Structures are given as structure tokens and as C-alpha cells.
Short mmCIF file of C-alpha atoms in Angstrom, two decimals:
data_model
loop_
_atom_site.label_atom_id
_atom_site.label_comp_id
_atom_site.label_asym_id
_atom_site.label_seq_id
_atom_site.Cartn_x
_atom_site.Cartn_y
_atom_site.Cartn_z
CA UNK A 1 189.55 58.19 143.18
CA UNK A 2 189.46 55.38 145.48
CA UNK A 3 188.57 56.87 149.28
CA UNK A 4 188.38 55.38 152.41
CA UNK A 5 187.08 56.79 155.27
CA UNK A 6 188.09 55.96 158.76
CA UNK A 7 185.65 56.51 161.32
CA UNK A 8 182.11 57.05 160.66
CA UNK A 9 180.81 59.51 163.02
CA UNK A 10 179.79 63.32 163.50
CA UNK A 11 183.64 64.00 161.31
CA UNK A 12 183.78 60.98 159.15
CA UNK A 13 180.24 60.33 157.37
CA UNK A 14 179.84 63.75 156.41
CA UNK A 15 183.11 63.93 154.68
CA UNK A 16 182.23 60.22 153.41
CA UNK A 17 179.23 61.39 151.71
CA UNK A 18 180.00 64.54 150.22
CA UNK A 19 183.37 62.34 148.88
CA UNK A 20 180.60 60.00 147.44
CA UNK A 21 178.16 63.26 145.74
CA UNK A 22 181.00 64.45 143.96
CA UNK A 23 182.22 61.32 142.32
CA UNK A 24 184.92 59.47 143.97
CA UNK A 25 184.49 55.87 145.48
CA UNK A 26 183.77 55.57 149.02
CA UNK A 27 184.44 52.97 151.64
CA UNK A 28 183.12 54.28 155.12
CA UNK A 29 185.23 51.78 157.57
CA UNK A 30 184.23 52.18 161.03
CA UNK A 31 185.15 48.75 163.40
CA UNK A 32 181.49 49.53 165.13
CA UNK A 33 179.33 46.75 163.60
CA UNK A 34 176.02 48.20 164.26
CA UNK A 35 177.10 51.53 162.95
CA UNK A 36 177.44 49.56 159.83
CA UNK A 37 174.41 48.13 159.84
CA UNK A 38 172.73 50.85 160.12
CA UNK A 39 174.16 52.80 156.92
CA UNK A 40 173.93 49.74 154.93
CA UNK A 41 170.64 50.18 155.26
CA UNK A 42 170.57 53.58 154.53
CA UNK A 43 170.12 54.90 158.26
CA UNK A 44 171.88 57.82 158.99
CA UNK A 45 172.05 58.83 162.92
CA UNK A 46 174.27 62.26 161.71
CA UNK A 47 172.54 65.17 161.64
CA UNK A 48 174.10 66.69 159.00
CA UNK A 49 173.14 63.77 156.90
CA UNK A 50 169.75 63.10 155.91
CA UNK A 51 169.39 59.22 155.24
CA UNK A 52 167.94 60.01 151.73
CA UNK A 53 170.89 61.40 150.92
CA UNK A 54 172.78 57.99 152.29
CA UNK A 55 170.29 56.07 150.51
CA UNK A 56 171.40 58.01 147.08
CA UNK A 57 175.13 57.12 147.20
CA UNK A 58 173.94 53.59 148.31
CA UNK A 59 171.75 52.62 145.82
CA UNK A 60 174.37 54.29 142.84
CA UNK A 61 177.12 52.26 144.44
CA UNK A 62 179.51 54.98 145.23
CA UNK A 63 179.41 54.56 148.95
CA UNK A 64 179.95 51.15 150.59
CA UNK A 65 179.93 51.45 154.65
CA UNK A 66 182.12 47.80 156.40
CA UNK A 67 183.80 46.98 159.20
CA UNK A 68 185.73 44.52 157.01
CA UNK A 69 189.82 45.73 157.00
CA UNK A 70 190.29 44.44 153.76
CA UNK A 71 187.68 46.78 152.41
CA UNK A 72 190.32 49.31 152.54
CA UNK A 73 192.33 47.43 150.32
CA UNK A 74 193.39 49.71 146.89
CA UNK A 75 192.76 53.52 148.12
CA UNK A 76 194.68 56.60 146.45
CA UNK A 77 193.23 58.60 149.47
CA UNK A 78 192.64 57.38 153.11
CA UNK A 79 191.27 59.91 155.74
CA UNK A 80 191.25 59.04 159.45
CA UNK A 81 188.74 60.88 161.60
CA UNK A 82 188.40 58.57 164.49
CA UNK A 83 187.90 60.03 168.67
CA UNK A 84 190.83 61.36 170.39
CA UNK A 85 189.37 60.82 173.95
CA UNK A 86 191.15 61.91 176.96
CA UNK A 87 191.74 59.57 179.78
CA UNK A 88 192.68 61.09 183.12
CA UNK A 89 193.71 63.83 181.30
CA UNK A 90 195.76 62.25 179.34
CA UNK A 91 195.35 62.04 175.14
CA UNK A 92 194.52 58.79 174.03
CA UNK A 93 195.75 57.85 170.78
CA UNK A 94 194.25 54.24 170.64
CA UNK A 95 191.93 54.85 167.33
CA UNK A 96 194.27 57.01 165.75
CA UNK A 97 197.06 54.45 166.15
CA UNK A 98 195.14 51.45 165.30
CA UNK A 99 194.60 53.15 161.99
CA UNK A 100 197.38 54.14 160.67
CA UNK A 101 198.10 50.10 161.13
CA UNK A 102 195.60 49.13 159.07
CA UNK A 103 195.78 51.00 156.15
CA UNK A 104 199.20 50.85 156.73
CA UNK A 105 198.65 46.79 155.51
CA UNK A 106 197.05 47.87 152.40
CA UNK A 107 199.33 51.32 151.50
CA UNK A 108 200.48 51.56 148.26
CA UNK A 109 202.89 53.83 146.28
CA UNK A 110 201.26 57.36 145.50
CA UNK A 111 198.72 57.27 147.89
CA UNK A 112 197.79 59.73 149.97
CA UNK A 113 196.94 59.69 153.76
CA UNK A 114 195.55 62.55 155.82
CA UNK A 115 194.73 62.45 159.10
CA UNK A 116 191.53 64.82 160.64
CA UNK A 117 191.50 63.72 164.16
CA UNK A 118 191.85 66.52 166.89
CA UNK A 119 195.67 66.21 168.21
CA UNK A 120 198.68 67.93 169.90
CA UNK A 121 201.10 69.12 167.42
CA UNK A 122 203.84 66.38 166.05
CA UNK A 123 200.73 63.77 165.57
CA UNK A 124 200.88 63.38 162.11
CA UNK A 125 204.71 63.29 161.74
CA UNK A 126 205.54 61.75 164.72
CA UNK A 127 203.30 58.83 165.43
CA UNK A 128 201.04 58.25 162.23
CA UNK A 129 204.12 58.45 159.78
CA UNK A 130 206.25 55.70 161.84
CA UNK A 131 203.23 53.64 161.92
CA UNK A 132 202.55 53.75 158.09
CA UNK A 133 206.32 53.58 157.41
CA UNK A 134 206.53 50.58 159.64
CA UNK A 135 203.56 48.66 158.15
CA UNK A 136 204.13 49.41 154.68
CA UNK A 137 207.67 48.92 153.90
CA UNK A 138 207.57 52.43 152.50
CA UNK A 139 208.64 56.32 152.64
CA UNK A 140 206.65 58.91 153.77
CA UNK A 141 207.08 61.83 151.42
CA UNK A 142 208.64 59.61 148.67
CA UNK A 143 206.67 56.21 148.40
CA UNK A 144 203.61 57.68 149.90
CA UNK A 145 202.00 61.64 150.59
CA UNK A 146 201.08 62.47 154.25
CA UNK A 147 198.89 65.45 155.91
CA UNK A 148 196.44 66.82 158.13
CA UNK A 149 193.13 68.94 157.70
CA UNK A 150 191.76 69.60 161.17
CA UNK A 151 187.84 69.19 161.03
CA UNK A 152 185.17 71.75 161.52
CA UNK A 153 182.40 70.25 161.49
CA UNK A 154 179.57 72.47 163.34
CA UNK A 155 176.61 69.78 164.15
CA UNK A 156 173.42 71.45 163.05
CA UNK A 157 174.97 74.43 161.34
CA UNK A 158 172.92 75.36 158.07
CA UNK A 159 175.30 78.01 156.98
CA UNK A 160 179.14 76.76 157.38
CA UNK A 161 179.04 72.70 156.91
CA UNK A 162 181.90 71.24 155.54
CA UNK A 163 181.18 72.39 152.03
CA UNK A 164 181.36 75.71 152.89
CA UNK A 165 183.76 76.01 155.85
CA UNK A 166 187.20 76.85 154.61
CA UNK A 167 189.61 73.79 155.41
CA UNK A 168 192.98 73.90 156.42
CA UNK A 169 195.23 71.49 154.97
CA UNK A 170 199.19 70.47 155.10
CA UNK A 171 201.38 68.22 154.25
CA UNK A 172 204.45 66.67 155.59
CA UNK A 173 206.32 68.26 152.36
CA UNK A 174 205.45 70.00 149.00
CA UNK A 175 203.88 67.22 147.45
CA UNK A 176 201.94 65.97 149.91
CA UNK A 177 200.22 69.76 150.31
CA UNK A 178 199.44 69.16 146.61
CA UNK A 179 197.97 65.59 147.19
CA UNK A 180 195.70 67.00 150.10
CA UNK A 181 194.98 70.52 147.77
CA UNK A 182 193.89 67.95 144.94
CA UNK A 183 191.28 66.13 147.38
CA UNK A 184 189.86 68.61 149.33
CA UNK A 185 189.44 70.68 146.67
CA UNK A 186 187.38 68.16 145.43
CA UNK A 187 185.11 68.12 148.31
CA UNK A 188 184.82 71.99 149.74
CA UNK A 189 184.30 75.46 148.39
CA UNK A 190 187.83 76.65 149.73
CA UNK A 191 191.23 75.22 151.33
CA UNK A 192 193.68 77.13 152.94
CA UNK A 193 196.69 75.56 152.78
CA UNK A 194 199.75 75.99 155.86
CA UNK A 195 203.00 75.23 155.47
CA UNK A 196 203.69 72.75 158.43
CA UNK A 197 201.70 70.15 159.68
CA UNK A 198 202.09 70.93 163.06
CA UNK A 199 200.98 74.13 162.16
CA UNK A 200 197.52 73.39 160.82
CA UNK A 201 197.63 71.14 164.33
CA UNK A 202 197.75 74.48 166.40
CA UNK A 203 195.18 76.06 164.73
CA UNK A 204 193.00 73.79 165.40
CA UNK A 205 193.54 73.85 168.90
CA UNK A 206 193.65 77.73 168.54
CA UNK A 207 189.99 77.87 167.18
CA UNK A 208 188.65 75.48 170.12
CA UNK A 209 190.51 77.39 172.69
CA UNK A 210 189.94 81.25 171.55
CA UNK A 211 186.26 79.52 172.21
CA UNK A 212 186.14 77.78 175.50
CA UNK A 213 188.30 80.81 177.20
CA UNK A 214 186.04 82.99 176.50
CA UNK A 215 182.99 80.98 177.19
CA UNK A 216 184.59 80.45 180.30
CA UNK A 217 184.53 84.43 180.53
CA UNK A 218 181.31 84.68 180.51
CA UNK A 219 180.07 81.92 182.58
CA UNK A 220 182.18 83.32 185.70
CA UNK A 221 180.63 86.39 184.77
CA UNK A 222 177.02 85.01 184.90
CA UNK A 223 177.52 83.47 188.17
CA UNK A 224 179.00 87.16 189.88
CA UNK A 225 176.56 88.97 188.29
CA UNK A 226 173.72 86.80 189.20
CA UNK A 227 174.98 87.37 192.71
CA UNK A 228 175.43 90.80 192.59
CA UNK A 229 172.00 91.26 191.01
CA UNK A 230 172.97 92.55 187.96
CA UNK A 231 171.45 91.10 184.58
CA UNK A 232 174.25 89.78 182.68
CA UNK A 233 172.32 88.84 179.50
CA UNK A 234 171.00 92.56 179.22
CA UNK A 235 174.94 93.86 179.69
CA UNK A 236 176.49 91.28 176.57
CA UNK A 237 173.27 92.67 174.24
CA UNK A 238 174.98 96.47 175.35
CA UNK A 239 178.60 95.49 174.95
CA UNK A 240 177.87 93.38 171.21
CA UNK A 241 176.24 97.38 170.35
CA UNK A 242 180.12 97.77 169.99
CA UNK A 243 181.03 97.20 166.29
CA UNK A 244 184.63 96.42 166.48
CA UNK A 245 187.05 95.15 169.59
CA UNK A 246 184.44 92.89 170.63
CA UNK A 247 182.81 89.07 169.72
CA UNK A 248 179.61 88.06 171.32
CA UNK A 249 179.63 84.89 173.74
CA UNK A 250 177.56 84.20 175.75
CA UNK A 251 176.55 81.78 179.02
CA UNK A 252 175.16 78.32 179.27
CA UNK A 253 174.58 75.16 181.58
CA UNK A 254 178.52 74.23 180.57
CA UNK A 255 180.24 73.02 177.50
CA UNK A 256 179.90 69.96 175.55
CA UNK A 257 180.74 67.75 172.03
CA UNK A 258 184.32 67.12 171.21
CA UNK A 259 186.22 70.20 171.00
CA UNK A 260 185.60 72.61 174.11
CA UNK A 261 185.86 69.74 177.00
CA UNK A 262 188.69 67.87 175.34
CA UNK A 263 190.34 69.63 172.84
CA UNK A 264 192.19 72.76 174.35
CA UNK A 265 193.36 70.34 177.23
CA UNK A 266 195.48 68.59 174.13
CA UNK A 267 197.28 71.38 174.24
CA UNK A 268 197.85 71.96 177.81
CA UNK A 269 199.21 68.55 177.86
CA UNK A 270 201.50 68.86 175.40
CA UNK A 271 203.06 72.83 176.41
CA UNK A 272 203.45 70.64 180.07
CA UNK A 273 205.06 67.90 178.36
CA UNK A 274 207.48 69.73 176.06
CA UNK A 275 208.25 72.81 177.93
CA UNK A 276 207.33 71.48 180.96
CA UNK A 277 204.93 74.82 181.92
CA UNK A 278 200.89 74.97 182.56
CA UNK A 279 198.54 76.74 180.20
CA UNK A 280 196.79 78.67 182.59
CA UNK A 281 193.95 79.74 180.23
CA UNK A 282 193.09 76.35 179.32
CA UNK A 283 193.24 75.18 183.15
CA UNK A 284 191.76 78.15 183.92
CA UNK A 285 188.66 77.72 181.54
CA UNK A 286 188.55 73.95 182.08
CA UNK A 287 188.04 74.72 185.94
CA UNK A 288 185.22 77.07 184.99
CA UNK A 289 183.02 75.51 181.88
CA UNK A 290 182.95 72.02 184.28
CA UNK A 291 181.63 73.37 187.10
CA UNK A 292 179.07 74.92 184.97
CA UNK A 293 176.53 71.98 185.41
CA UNK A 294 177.15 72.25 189.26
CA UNK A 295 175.76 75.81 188.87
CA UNK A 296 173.05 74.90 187.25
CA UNK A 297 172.20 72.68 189.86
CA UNK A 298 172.60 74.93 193.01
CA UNK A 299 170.38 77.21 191.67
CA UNK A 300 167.75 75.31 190.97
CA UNK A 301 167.67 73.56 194.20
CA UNK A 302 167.66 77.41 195.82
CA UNK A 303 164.82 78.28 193.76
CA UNK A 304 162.98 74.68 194.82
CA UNK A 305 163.53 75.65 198.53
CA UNK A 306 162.40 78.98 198.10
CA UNK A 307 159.39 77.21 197.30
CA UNK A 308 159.64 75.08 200.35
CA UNK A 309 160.61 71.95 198.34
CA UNK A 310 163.24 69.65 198.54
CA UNK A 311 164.87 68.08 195.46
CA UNK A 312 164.29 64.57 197.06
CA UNK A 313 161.13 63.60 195.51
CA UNK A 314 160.62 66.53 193.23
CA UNK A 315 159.83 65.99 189.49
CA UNK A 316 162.58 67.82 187.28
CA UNK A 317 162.16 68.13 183.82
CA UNK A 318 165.17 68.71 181.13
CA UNK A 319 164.75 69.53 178.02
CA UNK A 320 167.62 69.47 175.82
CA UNK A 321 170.15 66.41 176.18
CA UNK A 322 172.43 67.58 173.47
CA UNK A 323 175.16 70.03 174.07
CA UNK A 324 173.56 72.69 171.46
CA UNK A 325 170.76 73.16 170.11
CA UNK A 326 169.59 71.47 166.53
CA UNK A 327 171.82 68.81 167.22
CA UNK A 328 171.19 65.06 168.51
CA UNK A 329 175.44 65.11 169.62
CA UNK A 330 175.42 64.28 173.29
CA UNK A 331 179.19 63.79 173.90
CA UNK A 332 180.56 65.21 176.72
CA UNK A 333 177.25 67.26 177.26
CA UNK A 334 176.16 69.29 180.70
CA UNK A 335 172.90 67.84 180.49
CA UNK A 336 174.42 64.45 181.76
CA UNK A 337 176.12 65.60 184.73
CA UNK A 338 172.95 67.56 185.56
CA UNK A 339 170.71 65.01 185.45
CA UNK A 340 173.09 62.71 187.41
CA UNK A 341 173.56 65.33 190.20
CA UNK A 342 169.88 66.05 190.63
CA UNK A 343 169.35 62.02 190.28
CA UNK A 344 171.79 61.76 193.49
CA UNK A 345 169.99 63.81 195.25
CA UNK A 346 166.29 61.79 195.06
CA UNK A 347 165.20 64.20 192.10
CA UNK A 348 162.89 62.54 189.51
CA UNK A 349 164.11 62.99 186.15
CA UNK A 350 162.75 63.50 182.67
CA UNK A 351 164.06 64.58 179.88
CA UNK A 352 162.81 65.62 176.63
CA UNK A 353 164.97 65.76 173.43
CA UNK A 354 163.53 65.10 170.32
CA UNK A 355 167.21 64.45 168.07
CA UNK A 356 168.77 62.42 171.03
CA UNK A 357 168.16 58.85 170.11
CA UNK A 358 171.49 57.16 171.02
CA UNK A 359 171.26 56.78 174.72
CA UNK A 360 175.19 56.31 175.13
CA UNK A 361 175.31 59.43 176.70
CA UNK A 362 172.65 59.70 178.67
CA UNK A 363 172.03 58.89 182.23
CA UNK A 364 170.32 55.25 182.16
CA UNK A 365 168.35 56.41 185.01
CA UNK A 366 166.37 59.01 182.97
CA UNK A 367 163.03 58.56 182.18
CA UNK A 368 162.73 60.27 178.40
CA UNK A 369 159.60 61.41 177.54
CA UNK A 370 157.84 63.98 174.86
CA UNK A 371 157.43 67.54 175.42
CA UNK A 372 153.55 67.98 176.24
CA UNK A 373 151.79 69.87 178.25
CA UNK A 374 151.29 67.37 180.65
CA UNK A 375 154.80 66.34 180.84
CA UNK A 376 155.23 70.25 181.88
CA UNK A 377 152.44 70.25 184.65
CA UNK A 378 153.49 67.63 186.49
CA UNK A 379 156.95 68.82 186.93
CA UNK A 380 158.01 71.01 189.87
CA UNK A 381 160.51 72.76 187.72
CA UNK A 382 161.42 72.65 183.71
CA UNK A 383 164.94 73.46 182.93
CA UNK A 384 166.23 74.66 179.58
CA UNK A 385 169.40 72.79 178.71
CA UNK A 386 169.34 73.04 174.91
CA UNK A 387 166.85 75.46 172.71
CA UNK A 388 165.98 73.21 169.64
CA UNK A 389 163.80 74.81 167.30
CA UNK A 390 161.44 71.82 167.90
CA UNK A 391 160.49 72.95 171.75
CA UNK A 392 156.96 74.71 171.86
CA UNK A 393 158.61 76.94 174.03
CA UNK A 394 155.08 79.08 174.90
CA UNK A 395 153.64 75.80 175.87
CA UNK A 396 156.49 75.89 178.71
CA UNK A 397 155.90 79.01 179.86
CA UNK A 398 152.03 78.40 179.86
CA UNK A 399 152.24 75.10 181.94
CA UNK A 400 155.20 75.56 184.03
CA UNK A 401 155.42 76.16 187.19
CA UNK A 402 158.86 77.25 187.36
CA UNK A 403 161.72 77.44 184.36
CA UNK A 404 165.46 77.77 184.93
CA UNK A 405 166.11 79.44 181.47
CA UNK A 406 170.13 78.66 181.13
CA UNK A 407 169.51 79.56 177.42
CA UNK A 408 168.11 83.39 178.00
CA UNK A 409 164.94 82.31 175.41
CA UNK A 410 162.20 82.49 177.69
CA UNK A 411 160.39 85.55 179.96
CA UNK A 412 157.82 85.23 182.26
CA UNK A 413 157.10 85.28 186.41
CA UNK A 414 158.11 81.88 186.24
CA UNK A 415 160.92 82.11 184.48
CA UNK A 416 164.43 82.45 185.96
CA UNK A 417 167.54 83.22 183.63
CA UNK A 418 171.00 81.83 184.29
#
């Protein structure tokens, strides 16, 4: 089949090359120019794709990455997976809108749309199918098939990438299920098909929330039992000894990427829209996971007094800028926040992150720099934001002269846990 892509990022050129491996042809459409550029050639900047894999499709002439509209022209299957920001709180719909009116220009009979994007539940039948309706002259569910597969893309994840995460999909009716069974069936091990759109929109929302509530759990927890003297690190190893009743989280410098800081607050907004109630969880957890960072901060400028130092003028060092580890995805992550705070307060800060190379979302004021050990000794204090694999982690402990460990990875008289 003919596939276009829409929206070549951490969702998009994953699902655009696999789409590619297995034998359809791909446009990747993505209005970012140098985004473009840089996968025509044969640059990938997702982790999950290597650009020798890029370079594969390229050179066989399956894939064909443009910011050109009319490139979309003649699909029997368009995916969108463009951002779903939030601003002020507020969804914005702006890329998923904008679209749905494009390929709306070039929709023909018996194609199929589906729609990945993270959204409140009614997206896909409410908004995208008016737009595609409108543009096109034709019929949703008649003229044309309509769904949504909610993404699960886990950057850095060597065991469940999209190949081998189940994916939900649904259709707007019975033969638009079959037209999104037929394509992702294509692509991944296993779909599990729903019988609503809206609810394969909920379970999305459902995954990210069941997630950031109880990260949330256990960040208020680290915080009390830090203060209480209690080692909360040591009690979740006891309480995962349980082998049913129980899932393992644990705590970190706050939450980050796409789906914890954005998603559940989707649907908050929409249960305060519609029913006109709060979602106290989601407020709840959203209150907690952001003022994780500030944490972070406090007690590392307690453990610089306790050395008689003042953050003005003292060197910090970071290391990690993504939000997890493995993973060059900065969106949304702590790491920023930290480094700003610290930054406000006369702090000199460097960072070290070896799969961070887009600086987007990054504090321009921080200095990056490699991971050596004299990059260690000249800092007053080395915090662990992010545990990549690629961190000589005993060189830290060897050079340091104090650690805030928000990860739990190191041990050590200079090392301080979260």
C-alpha cells in the first residue's frame, strides 16, 4: 500500500520505517524542513532508529521523507502522529487539525485514515472526521474508513518497541476496525482491537495515568521519608518481595517526555469540561511529579551549605538531560527546570548527556560537556538526573566530591540518595 506518515518524530518515524521494512510505500511528511533534510540524507535523530536502517529504505526507494503537501497525494493509508501540546492547560489541537486538512485535499474513496496522536476522547469522531468530511467532499464510514491506535512507543526500550507492543486499534464502525486490523497487522506482532474509538482514546489515557499517579506515590513518599529518616529505596525493594497486589515504582528528579506531564491532564480537561468535575488524581499527581525538580534542588543546596557553600558560584554538574535513561528525548524533562533553577540562583552549570544532541530543550545557558574525570573534579557537586548505560558511573564516585543520586545507582560517603 501507499502510506503516509504525518509527523516524523519519536511516534511517527518509527512507525514510518517499520511501514517501509515490511513492504508498503512510505511518505514521511513532517512540515519541519530540516527534519527533512536530515532523513533525506539518511540521518536519523530517533533512537529507536538507527540511520542504517533509514539509509536501507532510502536507498531501495520505499521511504521518501518531504515537507511537500502534495507528496501525500494517492495514499490508501494515512497515519497522523503529530504533538498534542498543552497550552495553559489547555489541549492544543493545532497539528492534529492542520492534518486532517491536508490529507483531507488529497482523500480518496477507500482510504483509510487513523489518527495516533494522544487526545481526550471524541477526537477522532468529533474533530478529525468533520475536517476530512469537509475537505474531501466525502463520508466517513462510507466513502472513506476512520480510526485510532494510541501509540506506545517506549524511547530506548529493547524489549517492547512497536513491533512487539500490542496495539490497540478502532474504528469509527465495522469496516473501518477491519481497515486499521489489515494495516497494523501488517506492521506489529499483535493488535487488540476495541469497539469504540473513544474507547481505545481512554485507554490510552488510562495507561499514562495508572503511571504518573503512582509515580506521584512514590515521590511524596521519598520526600516524607527522607525527612523522617527512613530509607525509602530499601522499603520499595521489601514491598516488590510481595508477588501479587503490588507493581514496583519507584522515585526520580520528576517526570518527563510526552505522556506523564501532558497526557493524563487531557483527561482532566475533558471530565471538567463534560461533566464539569476535577480529577483529583490527575491534579493531585500533576501537583506532585512538577514540584519534583524543586526537590531536587532544595536538597542539593542543603547539602552545599552543609558544606559551607553557597550555590552562587558553585560548579554543578548534571548528568542526564533526557527524561530516562537510554534515551536522547528531552521533552518536558526535569533536568531543564533543574538546571534553570540552580542557573537562577548563580550556580555554574554543566551537563553531560551523551544521546542529547537537539538542544531545543535544553537550557541555552548550559555549558555541555563530556563526562571525564576532570569534568567531575572540578565540580562541587555531580547530580544524577538520568542513568544511561554510557555513564562510567565508578569514575563518579571516584572523583566526586559529592553526588545527589536521584536514580538510587550509586553508594558511597559521597553519595546522597533521593
Amino acid at each position: 500500500m501507499r502510506v503516509v506518515i504525518v509527523g516524523q518524530g519519536y511516534v511517527g518515524l518509527p512507525l514510518a520505517v517499520r511501514a517501509a521494512q515490511v513492504g508498503h510505500t512510505v511518505v514521511g511528511f513532517d512540515v519541519d524542513d530540516e527534519r527533512i533534510k536530515r532523513l533525506a540524507a539518511g540521518e536519523s535523530y530517533v533512537d529507536d532508529v538507527s540511520s542504517a536502517e533509514l539509509q536501507e529504505i532510502l536507498d531501495s526507494g520505499a521511504f521518501q521523507p518531504s515537507s511537500d503537501p502534495r507528496s501525500c497525494a494517492g495514499f490508501d493509508v494515512a497515519v497522523i502522529a503529530v504533538p498534542t501540546p498543552l497550552r495553559e492547560g489547555t489541549p492544543d489541537l493545532a497539528y492534529i487539525e492542520e492534518s486532517a486538512r491536508t490529507l483531507a485535499r488529497y482523500l480518496r474513496p477507500g482510504a483509510t485514515v487513523a489518527l495516533e496522536s494522544t487526545t481526550y476522547p471524541g477526537t477522532t469522531a468529533d474533530l478529525v472526521a468533520p475536517l476530512l468530511e469537509e475537505g474531501s467532499g466525502l463520508i466517513a464510514g462510507a466513502d472513506f474508513f476512520l480510526g485510532y491506535s494510541p501509540e506506545r512507543i517506549d524511547p530506548g526500550n529493547r524489549q517492547w518497541n512497536l513491533v512487539t507492543t500490542p496495539k490497540v486499534v478502532s474504528g469509527i464502525n465495522e469496516a473501518s476496525l477491519g481497515r486499521m486490523q489489515a494495516f497494523y497487522g501488517s506492521v506489529v506482532e499483535q493488535t487488540v482491537p476495541v469497539s469504540d474509538c473513544k474507547v481505545a482514546e481512554l485507554a490510552k489515557l488510562l495507561e499514562n495515568t495508572f503511571r504518573h499517579v503512582n509515580i506521584a506515590l512514590v515521590n511524596e513518599l521519598a520526600v516524607f521519608a527522607h525527612d523522617l529518616g527512613i530509607d525509602v529505596w530499601e522499603a520499595i525493594e521489601a514491598a516488590s518481595s510481595k508477588p501479587f497486589g503490588y507493581q514496583k515504582f519507584v522515585p526520580g528528579p520528576g517526570v518527563g517526555g510526552h505522556c506523564l506531564p501532558i497526557d493524563p491532564s487531557y483527561l482532566s480537561w475533558r471530565v471538567q469540561r463534560t461533566l464539569g468535575q476535577s480529577f483529583r488524581f490527575v491534579e493531585l499527581a500533576n501537583d506532585i511529579n512538577n514540584h519534583m525538580p524543586d526537590y531536587v534542588v532544595r536538597r542539593l543546596v542543603a547539602a552545599l551549605n552543609r558544606q559551607r557553600k553557597a550555590v552562587n558560584g558553585s560548579a554543578v554538574l548534571l548528568l542526564g538531560l533526557a527524561y530516562k535513561k537510554n534515551t536522547g528525548d528531552a521533552r518536558e524533562s526535569p533536568a531543564r527546570r533543574i538546571a534553570s533553577l540552580l542557573l537562577d540562583m548563580g550556580a555554574e552549570v554543566r551537563a553531560a548527556d551523551p544521546h542529547v544532541v537537539e538542544d531545543a530543550h535544553v537550557d541555552q545557558r548550559v555549558v555541555r560537556v563530556a563526562l571525564t574525570e576532570e569534568q567531575i573534579a572540578a565540580a562541587d557537586a555531580v547530580v544524577l538526573l538520568a542513568d544511561h548505560d554510557a555513564f562510567d558511573l565508578d569514575l563518579v564516585v571516584r572523583h566526586a566530591r559529592y553526588v545527589l543520586d536521584t536514580r538510587h545507582r550509586l553508594t558511597g560517603p559521597i553519595v546522597e540518595s533521593l
